[in-house]
PDB file of N, CA and C in Angstrom:
ATOM      1  N   MET A   1       0.750  -1.255  -0.053  1.00  0.00           N
ATOM      2  CA  MET A   1       0.037  -0.005  -0.040  1.00  0.00           C
ATOM      3  C   MET A   1       0.866   1.177  -0.005  1.00  0.00           C
ATOM      4  N   LYS A   2       0.580   2.049  -0.972  1.00  0.00           N
ATOM      5  CA  LYS A   2       1.329   3.371  -0.939  1.00  0.00           C
ATOM      6  C   LYS A   2       0.622   4.505  -0.291  1.00  0.00           C
ATOM      7  N   ILE A   3       1.382   5.209   0.558  1.00  0.00           N
ATOM      8  CA  ILE A   3       0.920   6.199   1.404  1.00  0.00           C
ATOM      9  C   ILE A   3       1.514   7.542   0.829  1.00  0.00           C
ATOM     10  N   GLU A   4       0.691   8.596   0.484  1.00  0.00           N
ATOM     11  CA  GLU A   4       0.964   9.740  -0.049  1.00  0.00           C
ATOM     12  C   GLU A   4       1.299  10.719   1.145  1.00  0.00           C
ATOM     13  N   THR A   5       2.236  11.599   0.904  1.00  0.00           N
ATOM     14  CA  THR A   5       2.204  12.609   1.893  1.00  0.00           C
ATOM     15  C   THR A   5       1.396  13.750   1.595  1.00  0.00           C
ATOM     16  N   LEU A   6       1.037  14.593   2.632  1.00  0.00           N
ATOM     17  CA  LEU A   6       0.046  15.672   2.435  1.00  0.00           C
ATOM     18  C   LEU A   6       0.637  16.631   1.356  1.00  0.00           C
ATOM     19  N   LYS A   7       1.897  16.860   1.375  1.00  0.00           N
ATOM     20  CA  LYS A   7       2.630  17.823   0.304  1.00  0.00           C
ATOM     21  C   LYS A   7       2.457  17.163  -1.000  1.00  0.00           C
ATOM     22  N   ALA A   8       2.496  15.858  -1.215  1.00  0.00           N
ATOM     23  CA  ALA A   8       2.466  15.358  -2.521  1.00  0.00           C
ATOM     24  C   ALA A   8       0.940  15.400  -3.051  1.00  0.00           C
ATOM     25  N   ARG A   9       0.103  15.146  -2.134  1.00  0.00           N
ATOM     26  CA  ARG A   9      -1.351  15.273  -2.271  1.00  0.00           C
ATOM     27  C   ARG A   9      -1.850  16.675  -2.799  1.00  0.00           C
ATOM     28  N   GLU A  10      -1.169  17.573  -2.049  1.00  0.00           N
ATOM     29  CA  GLU A  10      -1.558  19.121  -2.324  1.00  0.00           C
ATOM     30  C   GLU A  10      -1.056  19.370  -3.715  1.00  0.00           C
ATOM     31  N   ARG A  11       0.254  18.943  -4.059  1.00  0.00           N
ATOM     32  CA  ARG A  11       0.704  19.172  -5.386  1.00  0.00           C
ATOM     33  C   ARG A  11      -0.159  18.623  -6.531  1.00  0.00           C
ATOM     34  N   GLU A  12      -0.477  17.485  -6.322  1.00  0.00           N
ATOM     35  CA  GLU A  12      -1.437  16.781  -7.412  1.00  0.00           C
ATOM     36  C   GLU A  12      -2.624  17.499  -7.475  1.00  0.00           C
ATOM     37  N   HIS A  13      -3.265  17.907  -6.340  1.00  0.00           N
ATOM     38  CA  HIS A  13      -4.600  18.673  -6.460  1.00  0.00           C
ATOM     39  C   HIS A  13      -4.406  19.978  -7.071  1.00  0.00           C
ATOM     40  N   ILE A  14      -3.338  20.739  -6.782  1.00  0.00           N
ATOM     41  CA  ILE A  14      -3.117  21.979  -7.461  1.00  0.00           C
ATOM     42  C   ILE A  14      -2.992  21.884  -8.984  1.00  0.00           C
ATOM     43  N   LEU A  15      -2.238  20.751  -9.387  1.00  0.00           N
ATOM     44  CA  LEU A  15      -1.937  20.324 -10.773  1.00  0.00           C
ATOM     45  C   LEU A  15      -3.341  20.066 -11.450  1.00  0.00           C
ATOM     46  N   LYS A  16      -4.173  19.348 -10.759  1.00  0.00           N
ATOM     47  CA  LYS A  16      -5.443  18.867 -11.366  1.00  0.00           C
ATOM     48  C   LYS A  16      -6.262  20.117 -11.511  1.00  0.00           C
ATOM     49  N   VAL A  17      -6.341  21.014 -10.645  1.00  0.00           N
ATOM     50  CA  VAL A  17      -7.247  22.219 -10.841  1.00  0.00           C
ATOM     51  C   VAL A  17      -6.630  23.170 -11.916  1.00  0.00           C
ATOM     52  N   LEU A  18      -5.212  23.275 -11.931  1.00  0.00           N
ATOM     53  CA  LEU A  18      -4.665  24.215 -12.782  1.00  0.00           C
ATOM     54  C   LEU A  18      -4.993  23.644 -14.314  1.00  0.00           C
ATOM     55  N   ASN A  19      -4.925  22.320 -14.502  1.00  0.00           N
ATOM     56  CA  ASN A  19      -5.306  21.732 -15.707  1.00  0.00           C
ATOM     57  C   ASN A  19      -6.728  21.942 -16.120  1.00  0.00           C
ATOM     58  N   LYS A  20      -7.523  21.904 -15.109  1.00  0.00           N
ATOM     59  CA  LYS A  20      -9.053  21.954 -15.364  1.00  0.00           C
ATOM     60  C   LYS A  20      -9.316  23.342 -15.849  1.00  0.00           C
ATOM     61  N   THR A  21      -8.650  24.312 -15.343  1.00  0.00           N
ATOM     62  CA  THR A  21      -8.859  25.755 -15.602  1.00  0.00           C
ATOM     63  C   THR A  21      -7.977  26.282 -16.736  1.00  0.00           C
ATOM     64  N   SER A  22      -7.236  25.411 -17.444  1.00  0.00           N
ATOM     65  CA  SER A  22      -6.184  25.766 -18.492  1.00  0.00           C
ATOM     66  C   SER A  22      -5.210  26.822 -17.902  1.00  0.00           C
ATOM     67  N   TRP A  23      -4.804  26.491 -16.687  1.00  0.00           N
ATOM     68  CA  TRP A  23      -3.785  27.363 -16.069  1.00  0.00           C
ATOM     69  C   TRP A  23      -4.182  28.771 -15.855  1.00  0.00           C
ATOM     70  N   ASP A  24      -5.465  29.119 -15.568  1.00  0.00           N
ATOM     71  CA  ASP A  24      -5.938  30.332 -15.218  1.00  0.00           C
ATOM     72  C   ASP A  24      -5.764  30.492 -13.629  1.00  0.00           C
ATOM     73  N   ILE A  25      -4.796  31.255 -13.326  1.00  0.00           N
ATOM     74  CA  ILE A  25      -4.462  31.507 -11.878  1.00  0.00           C
ATOM     75  C   ILE A  25      -5.608  31.980 -11.055  1.00  0.00           C
ATOM     76  N   GLU A  26      -6.261  33.074 -11.591  1.00  0.00           N
ATOM     77  CA  GLU A  26      -7.427  33.484 -10.851  1.00  0.00           C
ATOM     78  C   GLU A  26      -8.501  32.415 -10.538  1.00  0.00           C
ATOM     79  N   LYS A  27      -8.866  31.724 -11.614  1.00  0.00           N
ATOM     80  CA  LYS A  27     -10.039  30.695 -11.505  1.00  0.00           C
ATOM     81  C   LYS A  27      -9.462  29.554 -10.524  1.00  0.00           C
ATOM     82  N   THR A  28      -8.278  29.162 -10.746  1.00  0.00           N
ATOM     83  CA  THR A  28      -7.596  28.052  -9.879  1.00  0.00           C
ATOM     84  C   THR A  28      -7.706  28.572  -8.555  1.00  0.00           C
ATOM     85  N   ALA A  29      -7.206  29.711  -8.052  1.00  0.00           N
ATOM     86  CA  ALA A  29      -7.168  30.122  -6.778  1.00  0.00           C
ATOM     87  C   ALA A  29      -8.568  30.197  -6.213  1.00  0.00           C
ATOM     88  N   HIS A  30      -9.604  30.692  -7.009  1.00  0.00           N
ATOM     89  CA  HIS A  30     -11.000  30.731  -6.582  1.00  0.00           C
ATOM     90  C   HIS A  30     -11.440  29.358  -6.248  1.00  0.00           C
ATOM     91  N   LEU A  31     -11.290  28.424  -7.143  1.00  0.00           N
ATOM     92  CA  LEU A  31     -11.637  27.040  -6.846  1.00  0.00           C
ATOM     93  C   LEU A  31     -11.022  26.407  -5.611  1.00  0.00           C
ATOM     94  N   LEU A  32      -9.770  26.761  -5.413  1.00  0.00           N
ATOM     95  CA  LEU A  32      -9.044  26.124  -4.199  1.00  0.00           C
ATOM     96  C   LEU A  32      -9.332  27.068  -2.886  1.00  0.00           C
ATOM     97  N   GLN A  33      -9.998  28.094  -3.132  1.00  0.00           N
ATOM     98  CA  GLN A  33     -10.356  29.055  -2.046  1.00  0.00           C
ATOM     99  C   GLN A  33      -9.076  29.531  -1.314  1.00  0.00           C
ATOM    100  N   ILE A  34      -8.111  29.996  -2.140  1.00  0.00           N
ATOM    101  CA  ILE A  34      -6.855  30.718  -1.725  1.00  0.00           C
ATOM    102  C   ILE A  34      -6.643  31.915  -2.539  1.00  0.00           C
ATOM    103  N   SER A  35      -5.813  32.694  -2.098  1.00  0.00           N
ATOM    104  CA  SER A  35      -5.488  33.945  -2.902  1.00  0.00           C
ATOM    105  C   SER A  35      -4.600  33.564  -4.198  1.00  0.00           C
ATOM    106  N   PRO A  36      -4.671  34.359  -5.120  1.00  0.00           N
ATOM    107  CA  PRO A  36      -3.718  34.170  -6.298  1.00  0.00           C
ATOM    108  C   PRO A  36      -2.297  34.068  -5.915  1.00  0.00           C
ATOM    109  N   SER A  37      -1.849  35.018  -4.963  1.00  0.00           N
ATOM    110  CA  SER A  37      -0.484  35.028  -4.588  1.00  0.00           C
ATOM    111  C   SER A  37      -0.121  33.862  -3.843  1.00  0.00           C
ATOM    112  N   LEU A  38      -0.960  33.312  -2.930  1.00  0.00           N
ATOM    113  CA  LEU A  38      -0.647  32.091  -2.233  1.00  0.00           C
ATOM    114  C   LEU A  38      -0.559  30.936  -3.188  1.00  0.00           C
ATOM    115  N   LEU A  39      -1.364  30.904  -4.347  1.00  0.00           N
ATOM    116  CA  LEU A  39      -1.331  29.894  -5.332  1.00  0.00           C
ATOM    117  C   LEU A  39       0.021  29.908  -6.035  1.00  0.00           C
ATOM    118  N   ARG A  40       0.390  31.091  -6.356  1.00  0.00           N
ATOM    119  CA  ARG A  40       1.719  31.270  -7.106  1.00  0.00           C
ATOM    120  C   ARG A  40       2.899  30.806  -6.201  1.00  0.00           C
ATOM    121  N   ARG A  41       2.799  31.083  -4.832  1.00  0.00           N
ATOM    122  CA  ARG A  41       3.903  30.714  -3.992  1.00  0.00           C
ATOM    123  C   ARG A  41       3.926  29.144  -3.979  1.00  0.00           C
ATOM    124  N   LYS A  42       2.654  28.519  -3.812  1.00  0.00           N
ATOM    125  CA  LYS A  42       2.634  27.070  -3.801  1.00  0.00           C
ATOM    126  C   LYS A  42       3.166  26.413  -5.071  1.00  0.00           C
ATOM    127  N   ILE A  43       2.855  27.012  -6.195  1.00  0.00           N
ATOM    128  CA  ILE A  43       3.301  26.486  -7.436  1.00  0.00           C
ATOM    129  C   ILE A  43       4.902  26.486  -7.495  1.00  0.00           C
ATOM    130  N   LYS A  44       5.429  27.627  -7.077  1.00  0.00           N
ATOM    131  CA  LYS A  44       6.901  27.685  -6.883  1.00  0.00           C
ATOM    132  C   LYS A  44       7.486  26.692  -5.827  1.00  0.00           C
ATOM    133  N   GLU A  45       6.892  26.686  -4.671  1.00  0.00           N
ATOM    134  CA  GLU A  45       7.129  25.753  -3.589  1.00  0.00           C
ATOM    135  C   GLU A  45       7.186  24.269  -4.038  1.00  0.00           C
ATOM    136  N   HIS A  46       6.192  23.908  -4.953  1.00  0.00           N
ATOM    137  CA  HIS A  46       6.114  22.473  -5.339  1.00  0.00           C
ATOM    138  C   HIS A  46       6.851  22.320  -6.694  1.00  0.00           C
ATOM    139  N   GLY A  47       7.546  23.211  -7.187  1.00  0.00           N
ATOM    140  CA  GLY A  47       8.208  23.106  -8.472  1.00  0.00           C
ATOM    141  C   GLY A  47       7.408  22.749  -9.623  1.00  0.00           C
ATOM    142  N   ILE A  48       6.157  23.298  -9.592  1.00  0.00           N
ATOM    143  CA  ILE A  48       5.238  23.005 -10.686  1.00  0.00           C
ATOM    144  C   ILE A  48       5.623  23.932 -11.916  1.00  0.00           C
ATOM    145  N   GLN A  49       5.705  23.441 -13.011  1.00  0.00           N
ATOM    146  CA  GLN A  49       5.948  24.314 -14.284  1.00  0.00           C
ATOM    147  C   GLN A  49       4.804  24.077 -15.158  1.00  0.00           C
ATOM    148  N   ARG A  50       4.476  25.235 -15.822  1.00  0.00           N
ATOM    149  CA  ARG A  50       3.462  25.187 -16.868  1.00  0.00           C
ATOM    150  C   ARG A  50       3.942  24.485 -17.986  1.00  0.00           C
ATOM    151  N   PRO A  51       3.097  23.507 -18.523  1.00  0.00           N
ATOM    152  CA  PRO A  51       3.505  22.739 -19.717  1.00  0.00           C
ATOM    153  C   PRO A  51       3.525  23.542 -20.956  1.00  0.00           C
ATOM    154  N   GLN A  52       4.388  23.152 -21.970  1.00  0.00           N
ATOM    155  CA  GLN A  52       4.419  23.887 -23.221  1.00  0.00           C
ATOM    156  C   GLN A  52       2.930  24.126 -23.875  1.00  0.00           C
ATOM    157  N   THR A  53       2.065  23.041 -23.886  1.00  0.00           N
ATOM    158  CA  THR A  53       0.787  23.112 -24.300  1.00  0.00           C
ATOM    159  C   THR A  53      -0.080  22.858 -23.145  1.00  0.00           C
ATOM    160  N   VAL A  54      -0.986  23.662 -22.868  1.00  0.00           N
ATOM    161  CA  VAL A  54      -1.891  23.590 -21.645  1.00  0.00           C
ATOM    162  C   VAL A  54      -3.222  22.865 -22.236  1.00  0.00           C
ATOM    163  N   PRO A  55      -3.583  21.898 -21.334  1.00  0.00           N
ATOM    164  CA  PRO A  55      -4.733  21.187 -21.728  1.00  0.00           C
ATOM    165  C   PRO A  55      -6.008  22.052 -21.762  1.00  0.00           C
ATOM    166  N   GLY A  56      -6.735  22.092 -22.845  1.00  0.00           N
ATOM    167  CA  GLY A  56      -7.949  22.980 -23.039  1.00  0.00           C
ATOM    168  C   GLY A  56      -7.603  24.216 -23.850  1.00  0.00           C
ATOM    169  N   GLU A  57      -6.393  24.502 -24.126  1.00  0.00           N
ATOM    170  CA  GLU A  57      -6.035  25.710 -24.882  1.00  0.00           C
ATOM    171  C   GLU A  57      -5.870  25.210 -26.302  1.00  0.00           C
ATOM    172  N   ARG A  58      -6.385  26.082 -27.202  1.00  0.00           N
ATOM    173  CA  ARG A  58      -6.171  25.674 -28.652  1.00  0.00           C
ATOM    174  C   ARG A  58      -5.041  26.415 -29.227  1.00  0.00           C
ATOM    175  N   ASP A  59      -4.248  25.780 -30.091  1.00  0.00           N
ATOM    176  CA  ASP A  59      -3.157  26.325 -30.667  1.00  0.00           C
ATOM    177  C   ASP A  59      -3.555  27.533 -31.583  1.00  0.00           C
ATOM    178  N   GLY A  60      -2.766  28.535 -31.541  1.00  0.00           N
ATOM    179  CA  GLY A  60      -3.021  29.776 -32.379  1.00  0.00           C
ATOM    180  C   GLY A  60      -4.202  30.705 -31.949  1.00  0.00           C
ATOM    181  N   LEU A  61      -4.833  30.339 -30.909  1.00  0.00           N
ATOM    182  CA  LEU A  61      -5.889  31.155 -30.524  1.00  0.00           C
ATOM    183  C   LEU A  61      -5.633  31.831 -29.138  1.00  0.00           C
TER     184      LEU A  61
END
């Protein structure tokens, strides 16, 4: 049985919501019920990087 740490769980949840909102920081922060500045801090803290292509975004638009 694999036990996830709270930090790992938080990272995965943030990534899930970021992808759901196509990396819209304001929307993601709202859904997570935290401030956008705290979200940015957590993104940096967890070493999360925006992918080259964001799920939900269309090329050239």
